[in-house]
């Protein structure tokens, strides 16, 4: 694998040098040239690529292949600013399809499955990315796309869906609707492949019991391809990286040095090794994770990354304490009686930041007497204090009152930014 990666790395660096002016300028500024790449460790001498670099290439300046070789274009809009455009040559699409089929097979999908894709189809890579992999495995795809949640459930019943693919937050919303559906026994779901956003083990438990599935995680980002960068297998213990297509490093996001202890973790940095249309070198994903030691009992060799614990740019600083939304989710879902629907609200009174979490409770508890509600609220607040080292105000709210997502959930309402 290392020999293959080195061969591919040398090639991609040469291509970037000759065909990507923005990247060549960076290399020249850093004083490195393609011939300096002699070992895999030499990747560390190469400059990073950031989302802003790619935005600056809008729409086609980051393409290393001529447009007539490009057969597909996706884009990631993000919440602010210019979209990042990604292109694929025929070969890129073929590798993507192959990687997706690997992912689906690792998660247990076979040609007998009926797979409902409830990711958005369109510029977002989730829908079409998964679609082609499923076809490659030979299972049947139901290309439903996201939204129209009641209809999603009806389709599951009518078509005998066995696998659901979407974001974990949308899956949670579907679970909620499913709980109220009259003839639930008609639903034959057995697997759930969830990705596109961070989710905790507590959310996995809630999804597995709510939907009656075995749930696995899969990770990717449009800048380097889309889904398919890494995926869990049936061991549910770390995501296998597609190392023949991506070279993965972990860096300390502050010093930008490669971390010595990979098990301790850092920010994931990815270099595409085979992409033709848009090769990306040392892309700073902002996603925090660690690498898992040892081999996976499934028999796949190579490196596994942990679930993504957070995005470095999602970090909230509350009265000097760093808090990630996933830590809040983890603390919350470890308390009995809490439904996995919540919203984080950050506000400022005078100079003081406040963190409030609106937590939906199961119907029984909501209609319980005040003393029981108060006890639960205090229990959650204590758990938050222990886990986050911060006093968090908890407000118990009625079931169904926090926003539901059909794609990626927006968990944080930062009122400080609205002022
Ligand atoms: O979300 C690609 C994708 C689609 C992956 C469907 C998996 C399934 P983007 O819209 O460019 O691409 O967003 C990429 O989403 O940098 C992470 O922050 C986050 N993300 C994606 N998958 C996971 C995951 C797609 N499994 C950004 N766990 C990434 C945690 C994830 N975060």
Short mmCIF file of C-alpha atoms and ligand atoms in Angstrom, two decimals:
data_model
loop_
_atom_site.label_atom_id
_atom_site.label_comp_id
_atom_site.label_asym_id
_atom_site.label_seq_id
_atom_site.Cartn_x
_atom_site.Cartn_y
_atom_site.Cartn_z
CA UNK A 1 0.00 0.00 0.00
CA UNK A 2 2.79 2.42 0.93
CA UNK A 3 4.53 1.79 -2.41
CA UNK A 4 1.30 2.37 -4.30
CA UNK A 5 0.57 5.53 -2.33
CA UNK A 6 4.05 6.92 -2.99
CA UNK A 7 3.81 6.23 -6.71
CA UNK A 8 0.43 7.94 -6.86
CA UNK A 9 1.52 10.82 -4.64
CA UNK A 10 4.48 11.62 -6.89
CA UNK A 11 2.19 11.64 -9.88
CA UNK A 12 -0.44 13.87 -8.33
CA UNK A 13 2.15 16.38 -7.14
CA UNK A 14 3.59 16.57 -10.65
CA UNK A 15 0.12 17.15 -12.09
CA UNK A 16 -0.61 19.88 -9.55
CA UNK A 17 2.71 21.57 -10.35
CA UNK A 18 2.12 21.59 -14.07
CA UNK A 19 -1.65 22.13 -14.26
CA UNK A 20 -2.80 24.00 -11.17
CA UNK A 21 -1.31 27.52 -11.10
CA UNK A 22 -2.73 28.32 -7.65
CA UNK A 23 -1.09 25.27 -6.16
CA UNK A 24 2.20 25.71 -7.98
CA UNK A 25 2.40 29.25 -6.60
CA UNK A 26 1.98 27.81 -3.10
CA UNK A 27 4.67 25.21 -3.69
CA UNK A 28 7.07 27.80 -4.99
CA UNK A 29 6.38 30.02 -1.98
CA UNK A 30 7.12 27.03 0.29
CA UNK A 31 10.27 26.20 -1.69
CA UNK A 32 9.23 22.68 -2.70
CA UNK A 33 9.13 21.07 -6.10
CA UNK A 34 7.85 17.68 -7.28
CA UNK A 35 11.31 16.09 -7.18
CA UNK A 36 11.44 16.74 -3.41
CA UNK A 37 8.82 14.05 -2.88
CA UNK A 38 10.89 10.91 -2.40
CA UNK A 39 9.13 9.23 0.51
CA UNK A 40 5.57 9.31 1.85
CA UNK A 41 6.76 11.40 4.81
CA UNK A 42 7.85 14.09 2.35
CA UNK A 43 4.18 14.97 1.94
CA UNK A 44 4.72 17.07 5.07
CA UNK A 45 6.78 19.56 3.07
CA UNK A 46 3.87 20.33 0.79
CA UNK A 47 1.60 23.30 1.47
CA UNK A 48 -1.96 22.77 2.67
CA UNK A 49 -5.07 23.42 0.61
CA UNK A 50 -7.99 25.12 2.34
CA UNK A 51 -11.62 25.62 1.50
CA UNK A 52 -10.82 29.25 0.70
CA UNK A 53 -8.22 28.15 -1.87
CA UNK A 54 -10.85 26.05 -3.61
CA UNK A 55 -13.46 28.81 -3.38
CA UNK A 56 -10.96 31.13 -5.02
CA UNK A 57 -10.85 28.74 -8.00
CA UNK A 58 -14.59 29.19 -8.71
CA UNK A 59 -15.82 27.79 -10.98
CA UNK A 60 -13.21 25.84 -12.97
CA UNK A 61 -9.75 27.13 -12.04
CA UNK A 62 -9.09 24.19 -9.75
CA UNK A 63 -9.62 21.72 -12.61
CA UNK A 64 -6.51 19.91 -13.78
CA UNK A 65 -8.35 18.18 -16.62
CA UNK A 66 -9.79 20.01 -19.61
CA UNK A 67 -13.56 20.55 -19.43
CA UNK A 68 -14.21 18.18 -22.31
CA UNK A 69 -12.91 15.36 -20.09
CA UNK A 70 -15.26 16.31 -17.24
CA UNK A 71 -18.48 14.31 -17.12
CA UNK A 72 -20.04 15.43 -13.81
CA UNK A 73 -20.01 18.53 -11.65
CA UNK A 74 -21.06 18.76 -8.01
CA UNK A 75 -20.81 21.71 -5.68
CA UNK A 76 -20.90 22.32 -1.98
CA UNK A 77 -22.65 25.51 -1.05
CA UNK A 78 -21.74 25.63 2.62
CA UNK A 79 -23.65 28.04 4.77
CA UNK A 80 -21.79 31.17 3.73
CA UNK A 81 -19.80 32.45 0.81
CA UNK A 82 -18.88 31.16 -2.59
CA UNK A 83 -19.68 27.56 -3.56
CA UNK A 84 -16.86 25.07 -4.03
CA UNK A 85 -17.13 23.31 -7.35
CA UNK A 86 -15.94 19.76 -7.89
CA UNK A 87 -15.59 17.99 -11.21
CA UNK A 88 -15.17 14.33 -12.14
CA UNK A 89 -13.73 12.72 -15.23
CA UNK A 90 -15.12 9.43 -16.46
CA UNK A 91 -12.35 7.67 -14.52
CA UNK A 92 -13.08 9.66 -11.36
CA UNK A 93 -16.72 8.56 -11.55
CA UNK A 94 -15.60 4.95 -12.03
CA UNK A 95 -13.32 5.08 -8.96
CA UNK A 96 -16.02 6.78 -6.91
CA UNK A 97 -18.55 4.13 -7.85
CA UNK A 98 -16.05 1.44 -6.88
CA UNK A 99 -15.29 3.06 -3.53
CA UNK A 100 -18.98 3.44 -2.81
CA UNK A 101 -19.60 -0.21 -3.64
CA UNK A 102 -16.82 -1.13 -1.20
CA UNK A 103 -18.50 0.99 1.43
CA UNK A 104 -21.89 -0.59 0.85
CA UNK A 105 -20.46 -4.09 0.92
CA UNK A 106 -18.54 -3.34 4.12
CA UNK A 107 -21.82 -2.24 5.73
CA UNK A 108 -23.50 -5.51 4.77
CA UNK A 109 -25.53 -4.59 1.67
CA UNK A 110 -25.94 -7.40 -0.86
CA UNK A 111 -27.55 -7.69 -4.28
CA UNK A 112 -30.79 -8.84 -2.59
CA UNK A 113 -31.32 -5.52 -0.84
CA UNK A 114 -33.75 -2.75 -1.71
CA UNK A 115 -32.08 0.50 -0.83
CA UNK A 116 -33.90 3.76 -0.22
CA UNK A 117 -31.69 6.78 -0.70
CA UNK A 118 -33.10 9.70 1.26
CA UNK A 119 -30.11 11.98 0.72
CA UNK A 120 -30.71 14.97 -1.50
CA UNK A 121 -30.01 14.36 -5.17
CA UNK A 122 -28.44 17.31 -6.94
CA UNK A 123 -25.26 19.27 -6.42
CA UNK A 124 -24.89 17.57 -3.01
CA UNK A 125 -22.73 14.46 -3.41
CA UNK A 126 -24.74 12.28 -0.99
CA UNK A 127 -27.58 11.20 -3.30
CA UNK A 128 -25.80 10.43 -6.57
CA UNK A 129 -22.65 9.22 -4.83
CA UNK A 130 -24.49 6.49 -2.94
CA UNK A 131 -26.75 5.78 -5.91
CA UNK A 132 -23.98 4.57 -8.22
CA UNK A 133 -22.36 2.43 -5.54
CA UNK A 134 -25.60 0.61 -4.82
CA UNK A 135 -26.09 -0.14 -8.50
CA UNK A 136 -22.54 -1.42 -8.64
CA UNK A 137 -23.25 -3.85 -5.80
CA UNK A 138 -26.30 -5.02 -7.70
CA UNK A 139 -28.89 -4.05 -5.09
CA UNK A 140 -31.99 -2.14 -6.20
CA UNK A 141 -31.99 1.61 -5.62
CA UNK A 142 -35.07 3.60 -4.70
CA UNK A 143 -33.87 7.12 -5.60
CA UNK A 144 -36.36 8.92 -3.35
CA UNK A 145 -34.16 11.91 -2.37
CA UNK A 146 -34.80 13.78 0.89
CA UNK A 147 -38.01 15.29 2.25
CA UNK A 148 -41.68 14.31 2.16
CA UNK A 149 -41.19 12.22 5.26
CA UNK A 150 -44.60 10.54 5.43
CA UNK A 151 -44.11 9.44 1.83
CA UNK A 152 -40.68 8.01 2.73
CA UNK A 153 -42.37 5.74 5.27
CA UNK A 154 -45.10 4.77 2.81
CA UNK A 155 -42.43 3.86 0.23
CA UNK A 156 -40.65 1.71 2.79
CA UNK A 157 -43.86 -0.25 3.32
CA UNK A 158 -44.94 -0.47 -0.31
CA UNK A 159 -41.57 -1.32 -1.83
CA UNK A 160 -40.17 -3.44 0.99
CA UNK A 161 -37.13 -1.23 1.62
CA UNK A 162 -34.42 -3.11 3.51
CA UNK A 163 -31.76 -0.39 3.72
CA UNK A 164 -32.07 3.33 4.47
CA UNK A 165 -29.34 5.78 3.49
CA UNK A 166 -29.48 9.41 4.72
CA UNK A 167 -28.11 11.72 7.39
CA UNK A 168 -28.45 10.50 10.99
CA UNK A 169 -30.57 13.51 11.90
CA UNK A 170 -33.02 12.85 9.06
CA UNK A 171 -33.10 9.17 10.02
CA UNK A 172 -34.03 10.22 13.56
CA UNK A 173 -36.87 12.29 12.18
CA UNK A 174 -38.06 9.34 10.11
CA UNK A 175 -37.92 7.15 13.22
CA UNK A 176 -40.21 9.58 14.95
CA UNK A 177 -42.78 9.40 12.15
CA UNK A 178 -42.41 5.65 11.94
CA UNK A 179 -43.29 5.31 15.63
CA UNK A 180 -46.70 6.75 14.86
CA UNK A 181 -47.33 4.76 11.69
CA UNK A 182 -50.26 2.32 12.02
CA UNK A 183 -48.97 -0.80 10.24
CA UNK A 184 -45.35 -0.68 11.30
CA UNK A 185 -44.93 -4.42 10.89
CA UNK A 186 -44.90 -3.86 7.10
CA UNK A 187 -41.53 -2.13 7.41
CA UNK A 188 -38.66 -4.50 6.65
CA UNK A 189 -35.68 -2.21 7.25
CA UNK A 190 -32.57 -4.04 8.44
CA UNK A 191 -29.64 -1.69 7.75
CA UNK A 192 -29.09 2.04 8.06
CA UNK A 193 -26.07 3.75 6.49
CA UNK A 194 -25.79 7.21 7.95
CA UNK A 195 -23.30 9.97 7.23
CA UNK A 196 -22.80 13.50 6.05
CA UNK A 197 -22.70 14.92 9.59
CA UNK A 198 -21.28 14.02 12.97
CA UNK A 199 -23.27 11.74 15.25
CA UNK A 200 -22.53 10.13 18.58
CA UNK A 201 -22.76 6.57 19.85
CA UNK A 202 -25.84 7.66 21.83
CA UNK A 203 -27.45 8.66 18.53
CA UNK A 204 -26.49 5.28 17.08
CA UNK A 205 -28.31 3.50 19.91
CA UNK A 206 -31.37 5.71 19.41
CA UNK A 207 -31.37 5.09 15.64
CA UNK A 208 -30.88 1.36 15.95
CA UNK A 209 -33.79 0.96 18.33
CA UNK A 210 -36.01 3.62 16.71
CA UNK A 211 -35.69 2.25 13.18
CA UNK A 212 -34.96 -1.39 13.99
CA UNK A 213 -31.74 -1.35 11.98
CA UNK A 214 -28.05 -2.08 12.31
CA UNK A 215 -26.50 1.37 11.80
CA UNK A 216 -23.10 2.21 10.33
CA UNK A 217 -21.31 5.48 9.74
CA UNK A 218 -19.73 6.67 6.50
CA UNK A 219 -17.64 9.75 5.91
CA UNK A 220 -16.56 11.94 3.07
CA UNK A 221 -16.51 15.47 1.76
CA UNK A 222 -17.21 16.94 -1.62
CA UNK A 223 -13.85 18.71 -1.89
CA UNK A 224 -12.03 15.40 -2.19
CA UNK A 225 -14.82 13.32 -3.79
CA UNK A 226 -17.97 13.05 -1.67
CA UNK A 227 -19.00 10.06 0.45
CA UNK A 228 -16.66 7.07 0.16
CA UNK A 229 -13.54 8.40 1.86
CA UNK A 230 -14.05 6.08 4.83
CA UNK A 231 -16.71 3.79 6.19
CA UNK A 232 -17.53 1.49 9.04
CA UNK A 233 -17.82 -2.22 8.48
CA UNK A 234 -20.12 -4.52 10.44
CA UNK A 235 -17.78 -4.35 13.43
CA UNK A 236 -18.98 -0.75 14.01
CA UNK A 237 -15.54 0.11 15.27
CA UNK A 238 -13.83 2.82 13.27
CA UNK A 239 -14.07 3.80 9.62
CA UNK A 240 -11.82 2.08 7.09
CA UNK A 241 -10.04 4.68 4.98
CA UNK A 242 -9.82 4.13 1.24
CA UNK A 243 -6.05 4.47 1.45
CA UNK A 244 -5.37 3.57 -2.16
CA UNK A 245 -7.26 6.74 -3.17
CA UNK A 246 -6.55 9.08 -0.26
CA UNK A 247 -3.46 9.75 1.79
CA UNK A 248 -4.56 10.66 5.30
CA UNK A 249 -2.63 12.66 7.89
CA UNK A 250 -3.54 14.10 11.26
CA UNK A 251 -2.30 17.54 12.20
CA UNK A 252 -2.51 19.76 15.22
CA UNK A 253 -4.87 22.47 13.93
CA UNK A 254 -3.06 25.20 15.86
CA UNK A 255 0.58 24.42 15.06
CA UNK A 256 -0.25 22.69 11.74
CA UNK A 257 2.38 20.08 12.59
CA UNK A 258 1.68 16.41 11.93
CA UNK A 259 0.72 14.86 15.27
CA UNK A 260 3.10 12.33 16.73
CA UNK A 261 0.43 10.34 18.56
CA UNK A 262 -2.18 9.37 16.03
CA UNK A 263 -4.33 7.72 18.66
CA UNK A 264 -4.59 11.08 20.43
CA UNK A 265 -6.02 12.62 17.32
CA UNK A 266 -6.09 15.88 15.42
CA UNK A 267 -7.47 17.44 12.27
CA UNK A 268 -7.76 15.13 9.30
CA UNK A 269 -5.79 16.22 6.23
CA UNK A 270 -6.40 14.42 2.95
CA UNK A 271 -4.53 14.19 -0.33
CA UNK A 272 -6.32 12.69 -3.30
CA UNK A 273 -4.16 10.05 -4.98
CA UNK A 274 -6.21 9.27 -8.07
CA UNK A 275 -8.55 12.18 -8.77
CA UNK A 276 -8.03 13.49 -12.31
CA UNK A 277 -10.42 16.42 -12.61
CA UNK A 278 -9.55 18.07 -9.30
CA UNK A 279 -6.55 16.71 -7.48
CA UNK A 280 -6.38 18.19 -3.98
CA UNK A 281 -3.21 18.14 -1.94
CA UNK A 282 -3.19 18.21 1.86
CA UNK A 283 -6.76 19.42 2.16
CA UNK A 284 -7.54 20.66 5.66
CA UNK A 285 -10.90 19.07 6.38
CA UNK A 286 -11.39 20.77 9.80
CA UNK A 287 -12.75 17.41 10.95
CA UNK A 288 -11.32 16.16 14.23
CA UNK A 289 -10.76 12.44 14.71
CA UNK A 290 -8.08 9.94 15.65
CA UNK A 291 -6.66 6.83 14.04
CA UNK A 292 -7.37 3.47 15.64
CA UNK A 293 -4.54 1.11 16.43
CA UNK A 294 -4.60 -2.59 15.61
CA UNK A 295 -6.35 -4.68 13.00
CA UNK A 296 -10.06 -4.91 12.44
CA UNK A 297 -11.58 -8.36 13.03
CA UNK A 298 -13.40 -7.98 9.68
CA UNK A 299 -10.09 -8.71 7.96
CA UNK A 300 -9.75 -5.43 6.09
CA UNK A 301 -6.23 -4.22 6.57
CA UNK A 302 -5.07 -0.64 6.73
CA UNK A 303 -5.94 2.37 8.70
CA UNK A 304 -9.21 3.14 10.42
CA UNK A 305 -10.27 6.55 11.61
CA UNK A 306 -12.57 7.09 14.58
CA UNK A 307 -15.94 8.72 14.19
CA UNK A 308 -15.50 12.44 13.64
CA UNK A 309 -15.80 13.95 17.09
CA UNK A 310 -16.33 17.50 15.85
CA UNK A 311 -15.42 20.09 13.27
CA UNK A 312 -12.81 22.49 14.57
CA UNK A 313 -14.87 25.42 13.28
CA UNK A 314 -17.96 24.26 15.21
CA UNK A 315 -16.21 24.89 18.49
CA UNK A 316 -18.09 27.24 20.79
CA UNK A 317 -16.18 29.26 23.35
CA UNK A 318 -18.42 29.84 26.33
CA UNK A 319 -16.93 31.89 29.16
CA UNK A 320 -13.50 30.68 28.12
CA UNK A 321 -14.46 27.00 27.95
CA UNK A 322 -14.28 25.19 24.60
CA UNK A 323 -17.39 23.18 23.85
CA UNK A 324 -18.34 21.11 20.82
CA UNK A 325 -21.97 20.34 19.96
CA UNK A 326 -21.19 16.60 19.94
CA UNK A 327 -20.07 16.73 23.58
CA UNK A 328 -23.46 18.16 24.43
CA UNK A 329 -25.22 15.42 22.44
CA UNK A 330 -23.14 12.76 24.17
CA UNK A 331 -23.92 14.07 27.65
CA UNK A 332 -27.58 14.46 26.82
CA UNK A 333 -28.15 11.05 25.38
CA UNK A 334 -26.56 9.36 28.35
CA UNK A 335 -29.55 10.46 30.47
CA UNK A 336 -32.65 8.25 30.47
CA UNK A 337 -35.92 9.81 29.37
CA UNK A 338 -34.28 12.24 26.92
CA UNK A 339 -35.33 12.00 23.29
CA UNK A 340 -32.54 12.61 20.72
CA UNK A 341 -34.03 15.94 19.63
CA UNK A 342 -32.44 19.08 20.97
CA UNK A 343 -31.22 22.51 20.07
CA UNK A 344 -28.30 24.49 21.42
CA UNK A 345 -28.84 28.21 21.90
CA UNK A 346 -25.95 30.55 22.58
CA UNK A 347 -26.65 34.08 23.70
CA UNK A 348 -24.92 36.95 25.44
CA UNK A 349 -26.23 38.97 28.34
CA UNK A 350 -23.97 41.97 28.82
CA UNK A 351 -20.52 40.49 28.44
CA UNK A 352 -21.45 37.02 29.61
CA UNK A 353 -22.04 34.16 27.17
CA UNK A 354 -24.79 31.74 27.99
CA UNK A 355 -25.38 28.27 26.73
CA UNK A 356 -28.87 26.92 26.88
CA UNK A 357 -29.95 23.54 25.63
CA UNK A 358 -33.56 22.94 24.69
CA UNK A 359 -34.18 19.30 25.31
CA UNK A 360 -37.21 17.38 24.19
CA UNK A 361 -38.38 14.82 26.66
CA UNK A 362 -40.45 11.78 26.01
CA UNK A 363 -44.18 12.46 26.19
CA UNK A 364 -44.67 10.61 29.48
CA UNK A 365 -42.17 12.80 31.27
CA UNK A 366 -43.43 16.02 29.72
CA UNK A 367 -46.85 15.51 31.17
CA UNK A 368 -45.51 14.31 34.51
CA UNK A 369 -45.74 16.47 37.57
CA UNK A 370 -43.40 19.45 37.92
CA UNK A 371 -41.20 17.87 40.56
CA UNK A 372 -40.27 14.99 38.26
CA UNK A 373 -39.55 17.43 35.42
CA UNK A 374 -37.40 19.54 37.73
CA UNK A 375 -35.47 16.46 38.84
CA UNK A 376 -34.75 15.48 35.24
CA UNK A 377 -33.67 19.00 34.31
CA UNK A 378 -31.25 19.07 37.23
CA UNK A 379 -29.93 15.64 36.36
CA UNK A 380 -29.12 16.76 32.82
CA UNK A 381 -27.53 19.97 34.09
CA UNK A 382 -25.33 17.99 36.47
CA UNK A 383 -24.28 15.62 33.67
CA UNK A 384 -23.39 18.60 31.47
CA UNK A 385 -21.39 20.16 34.29
CA UNK A 386 -19.37 16.96 34.70
CA UNK A 387 -18.84 16.36 30.99
CA UNK A 388 -18.22 19.94 29.86
CA UNK A 389 -16.97 21.66 33.00
CA UNK A 390 -19.54 24.35 32.41
CA UNK A 391 -22.91 25.33 33.74
CA UNK A 392 -25.41 24.82 30.98
CA UNK A 393 -29.00 25.95 31.33
CA UNK A 394 -31.38 23.18 30.36
CA UNK A 395 -34.96 23.84 29.29
CA UNK A 396 -37.26 20.87 28.87
CA UNK A 397 -39.51 21.38 25.91
CA UNK A 398 -42.51 19.63 24.47
CA UNK A 399 -41.96 16.68 22.12
CA UNK A 400 -41.78 17.93 18.52
CA UNK A 401 -40.86 21.52 19.34
CA UNK A 402 -37.21 21.71 18.19
CA UNK A 403 -36.42 21.95 14.44
CA UNK A 404 -36.36 18.71 12.42
CA UNK A 405 -33.87 18.26 9.59
CA UNK A 406 -34.26 16.68 6.18
CA UNK A 407 -30.53 16.90 5.48
CA UNK A 408 -27.76 18.09 7.76
CA UNK A 409 -29.06 19.29 11.12
CA UNK A 410 -28.33 22.80 12.31
CA UNK A 411 -27.91 22.18 16.02
CA UNK A 412 -26.65 25.55 17.16
CA UNK A 413 -28.56 28.80 17.17
CA UNK A 414 -25.90 31.39 17.94
CA UNK A 415 -27.79 34.54 18.85
CA UNK A 416 -24.48 36.36 19.38
CA UNK A 417 -23.96 36.28 15.62
CA UNK A 418 -27.42 37.67 14.92
CA UNK A 419 -26.75 40.92 16.76
O1 LIG B 1 -21.38 15.46 3.35
C1 LIG B 1 -20.37 13.99 1.75
C2 LIG B 1 -21.13 12.87 2.33
C3 LIG B 1 -22.41 12.62 1.90
C4 LIG B 1 -20.56 12.01 3.25
C5 LIG B 1 -23.11 11.57 2.39
C6 LIG B 1 -21.25 10.92 3.75
C7 LIG B 1 -22.54 10.69 3.33
P1 LIG B 1 -20.03 17.85 2.18
O2 LIG B 1 -21.41 18.36 2.03
O3 LIG B 1 -18.95 18.50 1.40
O4 LIG B 1 -19.95 16.34 1.81
O5 LIG B 1 -19.70 17.94 3.73
C8 LIG B 1 -18.50 17.41 4.21
O6 LIG B 1 -19.54 16.92 6.34
O7 LIG B 1 -16.08 17.77 6.21
C9 LIG B 1 -17.67 16.69 7.73
O8 LIG B 1 -17.57 17.86 8.50
C10 LIG B 1 -19.13 16.33 7.56
N1 LIG B 1 -19.29 14.88 7.49
C11 LIG B 1 -19.51 14.12 6.40
N2 LIG B 1 -19.66 12.82 6.77
C12 LIG B 1 -19.50 12.77 8.12
C13 LIG B 1 -19.52 11.73 9.08
C14 LIG B 1 -20.64 15.33 2.40
N3 LIG B 1 -19.78 10.47 8.79
C15 LIG B 1 -18.43 17.59 5.71
N4 LIG B 1 -19.28 12.06 10.36
C16 LIG B 1 -17.21 16.94 6.31
C17 LIG B 1 -19.03 13.35 10.72
C18 LIG B 1 -19.24 14.09 8.57
N5 LIG B 1 -19.02 14.36 9.86
#
